[in-house]
Short mmCIF file of C-alpha atoms in Angstrom, two decimals:
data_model
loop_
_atom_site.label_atom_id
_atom_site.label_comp_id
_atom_site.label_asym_id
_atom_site.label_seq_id
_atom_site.Cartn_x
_atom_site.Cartn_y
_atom_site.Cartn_z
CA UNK A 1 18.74 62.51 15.23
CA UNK A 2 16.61 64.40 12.57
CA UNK A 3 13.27 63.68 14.22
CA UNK A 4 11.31 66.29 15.92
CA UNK A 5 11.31 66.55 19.36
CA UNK A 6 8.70 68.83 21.06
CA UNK A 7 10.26 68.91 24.32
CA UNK A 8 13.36 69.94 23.01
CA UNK A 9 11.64 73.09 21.00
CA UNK A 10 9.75 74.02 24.13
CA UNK A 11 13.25 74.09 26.19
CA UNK A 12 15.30 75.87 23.71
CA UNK A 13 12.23 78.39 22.80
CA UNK A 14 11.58 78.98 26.57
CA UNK A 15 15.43 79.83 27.29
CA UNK A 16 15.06 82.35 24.42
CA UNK A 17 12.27 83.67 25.46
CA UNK A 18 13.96 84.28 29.39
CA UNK A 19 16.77 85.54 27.20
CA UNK A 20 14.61 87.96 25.14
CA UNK A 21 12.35 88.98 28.48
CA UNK A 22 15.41 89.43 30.79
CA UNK A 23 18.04 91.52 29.63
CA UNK A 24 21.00 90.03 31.41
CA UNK A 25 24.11 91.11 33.31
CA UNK A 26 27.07 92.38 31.64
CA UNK A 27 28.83 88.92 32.94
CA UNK A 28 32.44 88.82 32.70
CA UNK A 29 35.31 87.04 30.95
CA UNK A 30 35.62 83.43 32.00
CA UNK A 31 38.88 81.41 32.78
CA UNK A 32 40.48 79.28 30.17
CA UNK A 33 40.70 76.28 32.70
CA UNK A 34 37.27 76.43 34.32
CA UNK A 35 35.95 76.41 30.88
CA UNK A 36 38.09 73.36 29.76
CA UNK A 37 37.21 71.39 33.32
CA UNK A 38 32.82 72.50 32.26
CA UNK A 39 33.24 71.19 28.80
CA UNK A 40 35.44 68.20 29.25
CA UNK A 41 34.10 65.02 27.96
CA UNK A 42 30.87 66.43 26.80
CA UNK A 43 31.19 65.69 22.69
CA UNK A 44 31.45 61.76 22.67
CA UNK A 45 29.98 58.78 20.85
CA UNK A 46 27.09 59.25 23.21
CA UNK A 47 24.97 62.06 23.34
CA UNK A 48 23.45 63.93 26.36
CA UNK A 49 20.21 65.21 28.26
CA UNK A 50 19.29 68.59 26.31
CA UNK A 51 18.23 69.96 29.84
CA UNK A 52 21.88 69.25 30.96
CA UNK A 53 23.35 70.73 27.54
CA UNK A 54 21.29 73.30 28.19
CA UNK A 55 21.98 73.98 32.00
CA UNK A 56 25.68 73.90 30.99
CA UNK A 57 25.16 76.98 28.97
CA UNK A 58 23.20 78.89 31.32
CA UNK A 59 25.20 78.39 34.37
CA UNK A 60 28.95 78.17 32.85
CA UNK A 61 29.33 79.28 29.49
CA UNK A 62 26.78 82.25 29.04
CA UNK A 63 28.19 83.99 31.70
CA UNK A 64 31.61 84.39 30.80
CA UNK A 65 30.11 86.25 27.30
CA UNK A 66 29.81 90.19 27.83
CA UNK A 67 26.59 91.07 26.91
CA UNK A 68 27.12 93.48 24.29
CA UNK A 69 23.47 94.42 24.11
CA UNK A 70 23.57 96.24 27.69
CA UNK A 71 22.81 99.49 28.33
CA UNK A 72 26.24 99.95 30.31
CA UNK A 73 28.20 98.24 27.53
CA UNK A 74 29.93 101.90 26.13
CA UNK A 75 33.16 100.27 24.89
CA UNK A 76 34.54 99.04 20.67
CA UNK A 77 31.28 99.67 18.83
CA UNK A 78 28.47 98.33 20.67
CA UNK A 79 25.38 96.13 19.67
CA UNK A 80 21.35 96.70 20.45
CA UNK A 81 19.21 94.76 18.39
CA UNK A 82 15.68 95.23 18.59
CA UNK A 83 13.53 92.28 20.00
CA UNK A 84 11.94 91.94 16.64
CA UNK A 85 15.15 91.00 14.80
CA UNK A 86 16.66 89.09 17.09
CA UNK A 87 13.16 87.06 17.09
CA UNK A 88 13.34 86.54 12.92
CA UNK A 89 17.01 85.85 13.42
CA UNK A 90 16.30 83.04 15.24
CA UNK A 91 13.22 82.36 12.91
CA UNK A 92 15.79 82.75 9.94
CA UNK A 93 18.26 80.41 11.37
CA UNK A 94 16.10 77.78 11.82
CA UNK A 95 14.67 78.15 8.69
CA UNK A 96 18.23 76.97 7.10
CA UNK A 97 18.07 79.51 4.09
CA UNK A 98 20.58 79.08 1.32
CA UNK A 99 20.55 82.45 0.69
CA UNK A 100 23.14 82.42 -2.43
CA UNK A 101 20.94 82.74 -5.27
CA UNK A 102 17.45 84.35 -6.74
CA UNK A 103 17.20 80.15 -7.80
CA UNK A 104 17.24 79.15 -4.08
CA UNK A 105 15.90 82.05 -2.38
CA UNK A 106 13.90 84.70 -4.41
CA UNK A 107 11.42 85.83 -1.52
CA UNK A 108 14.04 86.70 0.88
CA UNK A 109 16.76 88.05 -1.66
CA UNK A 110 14.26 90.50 -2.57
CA UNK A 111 13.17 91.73 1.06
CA UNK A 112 16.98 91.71 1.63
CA UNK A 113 17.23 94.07 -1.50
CA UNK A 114 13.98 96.63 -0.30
CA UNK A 115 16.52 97.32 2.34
CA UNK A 116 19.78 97.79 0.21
CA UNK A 117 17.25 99.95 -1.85
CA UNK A 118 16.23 102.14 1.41
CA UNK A 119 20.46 102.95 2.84
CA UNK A 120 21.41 103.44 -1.09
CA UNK A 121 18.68 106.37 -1.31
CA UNK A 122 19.85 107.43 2.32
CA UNK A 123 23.44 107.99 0.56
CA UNK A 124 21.82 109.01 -2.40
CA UNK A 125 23.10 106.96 -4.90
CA UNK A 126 21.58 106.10 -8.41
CA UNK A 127 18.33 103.66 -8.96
CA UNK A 128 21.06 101.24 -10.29
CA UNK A 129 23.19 100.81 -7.11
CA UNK A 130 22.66 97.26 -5.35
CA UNK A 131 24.64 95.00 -3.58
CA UNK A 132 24.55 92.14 -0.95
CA UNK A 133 24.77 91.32 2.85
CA UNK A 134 27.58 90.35 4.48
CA UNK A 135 29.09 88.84 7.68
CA UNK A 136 30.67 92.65 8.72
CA UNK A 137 32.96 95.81 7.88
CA UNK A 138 35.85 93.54 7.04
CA UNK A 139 34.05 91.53 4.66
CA UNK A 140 32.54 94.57 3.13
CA UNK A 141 35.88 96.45 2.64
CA UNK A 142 37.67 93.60 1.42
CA UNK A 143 35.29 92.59 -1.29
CA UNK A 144 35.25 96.46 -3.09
CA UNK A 145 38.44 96.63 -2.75
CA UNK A 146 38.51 93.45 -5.06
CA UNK A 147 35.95 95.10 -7.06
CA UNK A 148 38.13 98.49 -7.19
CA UNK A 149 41.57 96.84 -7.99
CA UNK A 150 39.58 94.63 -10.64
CA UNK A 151 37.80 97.59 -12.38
CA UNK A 152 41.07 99.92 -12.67
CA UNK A 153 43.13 96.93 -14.01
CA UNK A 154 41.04 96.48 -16.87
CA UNK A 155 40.37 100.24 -17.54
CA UNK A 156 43.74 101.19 -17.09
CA UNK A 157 44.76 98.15 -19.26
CA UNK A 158 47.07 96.47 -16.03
CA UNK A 159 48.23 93.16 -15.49
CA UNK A 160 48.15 91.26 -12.45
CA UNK A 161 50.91 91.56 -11.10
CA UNK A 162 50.97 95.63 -11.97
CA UNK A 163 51.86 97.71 -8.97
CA UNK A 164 48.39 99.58 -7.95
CA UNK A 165 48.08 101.98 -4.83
CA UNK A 166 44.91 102.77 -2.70
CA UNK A 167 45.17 105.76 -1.01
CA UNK A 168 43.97 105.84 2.68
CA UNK A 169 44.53 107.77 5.60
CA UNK A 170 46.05 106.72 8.81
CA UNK A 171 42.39 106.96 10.63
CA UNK A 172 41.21 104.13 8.47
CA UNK A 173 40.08 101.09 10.10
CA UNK A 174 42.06 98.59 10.57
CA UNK A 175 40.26 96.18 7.93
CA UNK A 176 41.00 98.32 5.06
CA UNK A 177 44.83 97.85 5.70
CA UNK A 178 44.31 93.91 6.39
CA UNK A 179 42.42 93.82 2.92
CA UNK A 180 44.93 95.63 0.86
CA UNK A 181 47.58 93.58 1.90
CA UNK A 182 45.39 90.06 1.25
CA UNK A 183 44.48 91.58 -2.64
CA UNK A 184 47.90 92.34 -2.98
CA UNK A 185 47.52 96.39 -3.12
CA UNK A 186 49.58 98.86 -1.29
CA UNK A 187 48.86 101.57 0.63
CA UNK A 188 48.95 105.13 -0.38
CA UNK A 189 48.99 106.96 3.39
CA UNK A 190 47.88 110.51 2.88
CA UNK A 191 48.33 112.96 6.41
CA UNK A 192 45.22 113.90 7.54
CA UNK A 193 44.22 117.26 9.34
CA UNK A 194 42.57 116.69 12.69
CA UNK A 195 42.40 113.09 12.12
CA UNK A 196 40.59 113.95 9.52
CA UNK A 197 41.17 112.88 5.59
CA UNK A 198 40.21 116.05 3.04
CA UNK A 199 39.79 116.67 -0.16
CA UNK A 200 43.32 119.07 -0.27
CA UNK A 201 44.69 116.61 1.65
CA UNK A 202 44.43 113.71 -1.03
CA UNK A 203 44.94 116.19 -3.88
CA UNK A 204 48.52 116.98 -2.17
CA UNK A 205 49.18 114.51 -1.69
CA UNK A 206 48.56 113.05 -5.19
CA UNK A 207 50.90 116.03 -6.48
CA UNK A 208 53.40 115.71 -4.07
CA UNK A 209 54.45 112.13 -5.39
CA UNK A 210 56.42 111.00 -8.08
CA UNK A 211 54.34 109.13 -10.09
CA UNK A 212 50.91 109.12 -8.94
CA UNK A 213 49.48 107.06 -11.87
CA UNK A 214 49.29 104.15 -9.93
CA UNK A 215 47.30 105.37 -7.29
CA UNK A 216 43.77 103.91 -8.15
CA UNK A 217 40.93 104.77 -5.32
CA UNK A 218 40.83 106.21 -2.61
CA UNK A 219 38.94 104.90 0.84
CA UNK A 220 37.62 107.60 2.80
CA UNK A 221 35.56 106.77 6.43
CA UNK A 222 31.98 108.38 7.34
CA UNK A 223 32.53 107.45 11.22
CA UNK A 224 36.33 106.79 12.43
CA UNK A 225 35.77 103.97 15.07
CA UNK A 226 37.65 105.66 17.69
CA UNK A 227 36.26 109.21 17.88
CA UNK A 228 33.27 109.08 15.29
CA UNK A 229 34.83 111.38 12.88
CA UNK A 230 33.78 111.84 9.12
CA UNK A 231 35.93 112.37 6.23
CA UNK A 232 35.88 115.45 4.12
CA UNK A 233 33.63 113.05 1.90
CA UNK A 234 32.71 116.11 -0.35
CA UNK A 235 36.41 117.25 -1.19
CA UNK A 236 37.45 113.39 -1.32
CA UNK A 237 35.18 112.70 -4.20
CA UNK A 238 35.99 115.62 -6.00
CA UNK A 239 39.33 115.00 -6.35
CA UNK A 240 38.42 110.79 -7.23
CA UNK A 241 36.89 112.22 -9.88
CA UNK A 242 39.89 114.79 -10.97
CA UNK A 243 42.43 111.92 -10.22
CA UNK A 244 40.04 108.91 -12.09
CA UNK A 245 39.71 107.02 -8.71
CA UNK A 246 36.99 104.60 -7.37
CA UNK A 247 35.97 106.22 -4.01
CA UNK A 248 34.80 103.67 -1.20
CA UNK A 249 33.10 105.04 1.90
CA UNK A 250 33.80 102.89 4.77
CA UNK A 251 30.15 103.61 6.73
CA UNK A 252 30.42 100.48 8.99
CA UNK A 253 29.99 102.71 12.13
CA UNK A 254 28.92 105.82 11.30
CA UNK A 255 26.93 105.32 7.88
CA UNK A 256 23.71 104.26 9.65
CA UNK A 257 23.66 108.54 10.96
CA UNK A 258 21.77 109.04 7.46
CA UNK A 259 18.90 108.70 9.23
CA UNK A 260 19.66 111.30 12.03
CA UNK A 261 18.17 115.02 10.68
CA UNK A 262 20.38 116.44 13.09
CA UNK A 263 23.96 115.03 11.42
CA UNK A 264 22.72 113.90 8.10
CA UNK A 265 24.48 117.00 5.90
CA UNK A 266 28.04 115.76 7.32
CA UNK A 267 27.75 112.92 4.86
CA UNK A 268 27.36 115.43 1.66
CA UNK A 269 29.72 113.51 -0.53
CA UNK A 270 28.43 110.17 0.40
CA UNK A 271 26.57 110.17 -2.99
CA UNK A 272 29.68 110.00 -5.04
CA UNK A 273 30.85 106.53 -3.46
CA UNK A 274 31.79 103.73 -6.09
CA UNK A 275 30.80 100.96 -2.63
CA UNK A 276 29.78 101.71 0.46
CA UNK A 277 29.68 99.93 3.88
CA UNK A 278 27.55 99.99 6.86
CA UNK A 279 26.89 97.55 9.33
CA UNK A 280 23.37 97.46 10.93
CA UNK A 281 24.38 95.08 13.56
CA UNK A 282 25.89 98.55 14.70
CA UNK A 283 24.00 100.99 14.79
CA UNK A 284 20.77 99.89 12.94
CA UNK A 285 19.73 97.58 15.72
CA UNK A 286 20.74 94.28 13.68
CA UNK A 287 22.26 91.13 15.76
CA UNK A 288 25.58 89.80 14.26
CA UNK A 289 26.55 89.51 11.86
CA UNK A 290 25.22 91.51 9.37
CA UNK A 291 26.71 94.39 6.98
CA UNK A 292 25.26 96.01 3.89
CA UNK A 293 27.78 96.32 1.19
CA UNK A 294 26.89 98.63 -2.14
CA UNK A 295 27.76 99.28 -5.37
CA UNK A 296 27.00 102.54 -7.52
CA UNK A 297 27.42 100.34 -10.39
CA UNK A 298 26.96 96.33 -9.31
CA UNK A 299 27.95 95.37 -12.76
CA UNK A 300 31.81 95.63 -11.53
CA UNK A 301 31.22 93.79 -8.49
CA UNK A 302 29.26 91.07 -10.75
CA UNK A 303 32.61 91.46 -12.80
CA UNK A 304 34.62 90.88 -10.09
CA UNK A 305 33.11 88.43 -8.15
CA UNK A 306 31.14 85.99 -10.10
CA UNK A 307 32.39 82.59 -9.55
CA UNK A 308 32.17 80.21 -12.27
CA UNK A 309 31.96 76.16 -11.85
CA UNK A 310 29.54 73.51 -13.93
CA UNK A 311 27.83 72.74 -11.24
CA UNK A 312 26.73 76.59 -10.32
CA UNK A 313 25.87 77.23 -13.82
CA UNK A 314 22.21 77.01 -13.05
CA UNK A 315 22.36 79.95 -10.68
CA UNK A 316 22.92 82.19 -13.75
CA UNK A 317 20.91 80.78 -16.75
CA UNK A 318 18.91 84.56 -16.30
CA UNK A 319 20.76 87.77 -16.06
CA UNK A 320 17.55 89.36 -14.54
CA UNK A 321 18.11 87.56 -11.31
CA UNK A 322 19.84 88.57 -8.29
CA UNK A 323 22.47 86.34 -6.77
CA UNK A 324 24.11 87.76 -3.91
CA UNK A 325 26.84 85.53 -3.90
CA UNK A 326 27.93 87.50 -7.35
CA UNK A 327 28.70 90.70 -5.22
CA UNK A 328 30.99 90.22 -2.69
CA UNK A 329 33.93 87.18 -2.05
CA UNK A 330 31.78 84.87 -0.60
CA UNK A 331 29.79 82.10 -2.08
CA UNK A 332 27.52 80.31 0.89
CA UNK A 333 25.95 82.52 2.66
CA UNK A 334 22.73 83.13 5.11
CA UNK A 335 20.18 85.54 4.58
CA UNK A 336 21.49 88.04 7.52
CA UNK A 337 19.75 90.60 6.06
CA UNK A 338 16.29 89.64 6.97
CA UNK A 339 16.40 90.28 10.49
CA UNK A 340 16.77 94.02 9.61
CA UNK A 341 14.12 94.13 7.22
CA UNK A 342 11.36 92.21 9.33
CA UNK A 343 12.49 94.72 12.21
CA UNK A 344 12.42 97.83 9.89
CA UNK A 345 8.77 96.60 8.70
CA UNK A 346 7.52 95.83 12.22
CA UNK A 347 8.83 99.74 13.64
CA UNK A 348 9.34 101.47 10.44
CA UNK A 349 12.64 104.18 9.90
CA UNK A 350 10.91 107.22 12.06
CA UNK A 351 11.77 104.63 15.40
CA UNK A 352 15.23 103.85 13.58
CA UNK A 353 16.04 107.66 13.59
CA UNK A 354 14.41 108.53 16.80
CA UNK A 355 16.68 105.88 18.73
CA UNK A 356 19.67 106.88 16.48
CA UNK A 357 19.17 110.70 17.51
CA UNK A 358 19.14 109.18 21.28
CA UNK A 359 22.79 108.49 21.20
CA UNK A 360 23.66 111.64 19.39
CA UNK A 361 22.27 113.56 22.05
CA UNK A 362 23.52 111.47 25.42
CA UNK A 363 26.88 111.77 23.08
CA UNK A 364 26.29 115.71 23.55
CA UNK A 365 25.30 115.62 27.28
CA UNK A 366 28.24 113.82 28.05
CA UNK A 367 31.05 116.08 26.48
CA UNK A 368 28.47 118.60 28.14
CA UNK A 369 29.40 116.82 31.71
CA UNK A 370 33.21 116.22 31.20
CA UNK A 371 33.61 120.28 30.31
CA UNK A 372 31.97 121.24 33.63
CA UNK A 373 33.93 118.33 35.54
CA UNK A 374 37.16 120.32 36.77
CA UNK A 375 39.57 116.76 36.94
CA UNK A 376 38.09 115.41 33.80
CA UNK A 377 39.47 117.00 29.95
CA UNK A 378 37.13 116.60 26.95
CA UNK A 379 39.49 115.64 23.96
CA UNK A 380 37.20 117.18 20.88
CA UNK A 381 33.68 117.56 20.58
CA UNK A 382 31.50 114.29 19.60
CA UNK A 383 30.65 114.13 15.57
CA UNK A 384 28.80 110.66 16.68
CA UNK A 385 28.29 108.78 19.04
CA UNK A 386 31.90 108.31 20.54
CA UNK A 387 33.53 110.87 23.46
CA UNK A 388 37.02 110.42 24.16
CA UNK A 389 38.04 112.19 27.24
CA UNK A 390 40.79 112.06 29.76
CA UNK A 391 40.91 111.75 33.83
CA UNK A 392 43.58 114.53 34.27
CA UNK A 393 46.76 112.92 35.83
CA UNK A 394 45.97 109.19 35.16
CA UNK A 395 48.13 106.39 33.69
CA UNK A 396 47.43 103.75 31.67
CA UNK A 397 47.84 101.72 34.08
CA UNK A 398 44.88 103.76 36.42
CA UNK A 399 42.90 103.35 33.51
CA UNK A 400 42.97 99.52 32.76
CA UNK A 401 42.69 99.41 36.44
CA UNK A 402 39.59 101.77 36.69
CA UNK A 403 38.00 99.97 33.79
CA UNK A 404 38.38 96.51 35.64
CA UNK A 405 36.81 97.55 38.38
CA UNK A 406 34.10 99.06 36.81
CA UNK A 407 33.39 95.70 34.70
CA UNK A 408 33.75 93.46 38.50
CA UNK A 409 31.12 95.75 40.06
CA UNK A 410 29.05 94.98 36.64
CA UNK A 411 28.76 98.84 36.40
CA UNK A 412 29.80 99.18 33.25
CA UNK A 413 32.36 97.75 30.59
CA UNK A 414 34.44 100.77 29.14
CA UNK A 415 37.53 99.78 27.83
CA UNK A 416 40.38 102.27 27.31
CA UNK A 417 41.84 103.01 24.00
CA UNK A 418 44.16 105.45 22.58
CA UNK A 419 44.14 108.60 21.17
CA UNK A 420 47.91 110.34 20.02
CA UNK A 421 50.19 107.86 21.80
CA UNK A 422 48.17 108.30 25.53
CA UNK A 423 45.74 106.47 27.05
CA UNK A 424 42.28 108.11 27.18
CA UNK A 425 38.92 106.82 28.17
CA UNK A 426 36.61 106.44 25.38
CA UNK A 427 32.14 106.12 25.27
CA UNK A 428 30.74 104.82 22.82
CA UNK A 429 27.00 105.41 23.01
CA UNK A 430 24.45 103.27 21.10
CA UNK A 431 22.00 101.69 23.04
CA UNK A 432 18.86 104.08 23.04
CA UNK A 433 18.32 102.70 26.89
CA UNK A 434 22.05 104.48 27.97
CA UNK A 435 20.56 107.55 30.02
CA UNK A 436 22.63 110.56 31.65
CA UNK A 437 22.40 109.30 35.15
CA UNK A 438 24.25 105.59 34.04
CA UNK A 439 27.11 107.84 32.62
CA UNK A 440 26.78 110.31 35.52
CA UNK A 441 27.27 107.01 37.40
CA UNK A 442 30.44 105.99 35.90
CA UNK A 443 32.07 109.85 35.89
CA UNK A 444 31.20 109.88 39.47
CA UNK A 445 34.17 106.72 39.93
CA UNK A 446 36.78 108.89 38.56
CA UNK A 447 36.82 111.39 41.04
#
């Protein structure tokens, strides 16, 4: 089973290069039942032809996946890795890397960390600040929120079972709430203005309530995932620091606009985070799943997260080395940042901002188009890369209905979402190779 098989490689490499070459259809969701009748009986004591496996995937299961990596794929938070990483990801993967430990994997925990190095200077935090990769936003939020909690129990001289608070606003993604209640911390909801959390906003908040000693950070977002919207980072961390709270900047969408000239000073504030999160298998042209995750001061997370067994004592016989696995809940991991760095090498950051300013100016063209269409209603003005609009006099059912048929004709995917208790239509623009006329295209099915 271990031996090498050339005719194997040359299969699987040729379908990846037809995959690479051929940027396929946006496909569609497959049928529970069609699926279970394609796959029945194929894991046995036996094994099968690899051209058969292989023909399987092409022809039944491949095309029930929505290809995320489409140009006409405007809906959640889209994907578009370069051809570069998603050639070292698959260089990466089959290269098995442990990537846990500086013991294991030195060479590739330090190209991991030249990246960390190059988004913590972006935010503009101190030469200390490190961190790790992770599998995504969740992951990210959820371990420095452990890292927070930790940190303010043993300043503020807590026990476990101490009631702590995080404040939050009710734009937050939904991770943050799913990791406060797995840690065990509740949620301090402040109002925010505009769907917007500020600086007055917290502070109010803070005063308005009876005992605010318990309230311990505070998670602001640079990038709401509906409508692209930054926090009042600025105000937010001057009041952390007036209230003695660890400030976490949840950057999985919209962090990666530090490298667009034309938005960058709506992150002033950034620099103040305690962690920060931003995924580049976003919008940094990374395939999943990879997020960056960092610390102002990794010495917490290390606190925090180190896990300690006989049989890892090995990984930390030298404080000088870098483990990831010390920074964030997880212990095995793969090296998922490498597919950013090799990519980042190969076109260099002046491509990364170029294609990043792309979608920040479609973003504007759109709401542009939607003012100057008389049945169409543009809800605010794009921060991002997100436009959430109305058709004027549509339901939500016309909308799910509009955005099926769009997906059946393959012109687009653009899922509906929500916006103050209606249904709107929502883009989400990413892909450098969205133009005008695609979304011209898809406006012109609303009339």
């Amino acid at each position: 089973m271990h031996t090498y098989d050339p005719a194997l490689t040359d299969l699987v490499l040729g379908s990846l290069r037809d995959r690479l070459s051929n940027r396929p259809a946006l496909n569609h969701p497959g049928e529970g039942d069609k699926l279970d009748q394609a796959l029945a009986g194929l894991i046995g004591p036996e094994g099968n032809d690899p051209a058969e496996v292989l023909r399987l995937w092409t022809e039944q299961l491949a095309p029930t996946t929505i290809t995320v990596d489409s140009p006409r794929f405007l809906s959640f938070v889209p994907a578009a890795p370069t051809q570069a990483a998603a050639l070292f990801d698959a260089l990466v993967s089959c290269s098995s890397i442990q990537g846990v430990s500086w013991l294991l994997a030195s060479g590739p925990i330090a190209a991991e960390n030249q990246i960390l190095r190059l988004l913590a200077d972006l935010a503009g935090m101190p030469a200390a600040a490190g961190g790790c990769f992770v599998s995504g936003g969740s992951a990210g939020n959820l371990s420095a929120l452990v890292t927070a909690r930790d940190t303010a129990r043993h300043r503020r001289g807590l026990g476990p079972y101490d009631r702590v608070r995080f404040a939050v606003s009710d734009q937050a993604h939904s991770s943050i709430g799913n990791a406060l209640r797995i840690i065990g911390v509740e949620p301090f909801t402040v109002p925010t203005v505009d769907h917007r959390l500020t600086g007055p906003a917290l502070r109010a908040a803070l005063l308005a309530d009876a005992d605010p000693s318990d309230v311990i950070g505070v998670a602001a977002t640079a990038g709401t995932t509906n409508a692209g919207i930054i926090d009042d980072l600025s105000g937010i961390a001057t009041v952390a620091r007036e209230f003695d709270l660890w400030l976490h900047v949840d950057g999985a969408y919209g962090g990666a606009g530090l490298l667009a000239p034309s938005v960058r000073d709506r992150y002033r504030g950034i620099e103040y985070a305690d962690s920060l999160v931003i995924d580049p298998h976003k919008w940094l042209f990374a395939p999943f799943d990879c997020a960056t995750l960092l610390y102002r001061d990794p010495r917490l997370a290390r606190t925090a997260h180190t896990q300690d067994a006989s049989y890892l004592d090995a990984l930390h016989t030298d404080d000088t080395q870098w483990n990831p696995s010390d920074y964030a809940h997880h212990l095995s991991r793969r090296a998922r940042g490498l597919p950013l760095w090799f990519s980042l090498a190969v076109h260099g950051t002046r491509a990364y901002s170029e294609a990043i300013e792309k979608a920040l100016t479609l973003a504007r063209a759109t709401a542009a188009l939607i003012r100057n269409t008389p049945h169409l209603e543009l809800i605010r003005e794009p921060e991002l890369s997100a436009v959430l609009f109305r058709r004027i006099g549509w339901t939500a059912e016309d909308y799910a209905e509009w955005s099926a048929r769009l997906l059946a004709g393959q012109t687009a995917f653009v899922a509906p979402t929500g916006w103050e208790g209606a249904t709107v239509a929502r883009f989400a623009f990413l892909h450098p190779e969205t133009t005008l006329e695609i979304v011209e295209e898809i406006v012109g099915t609303m009339a």
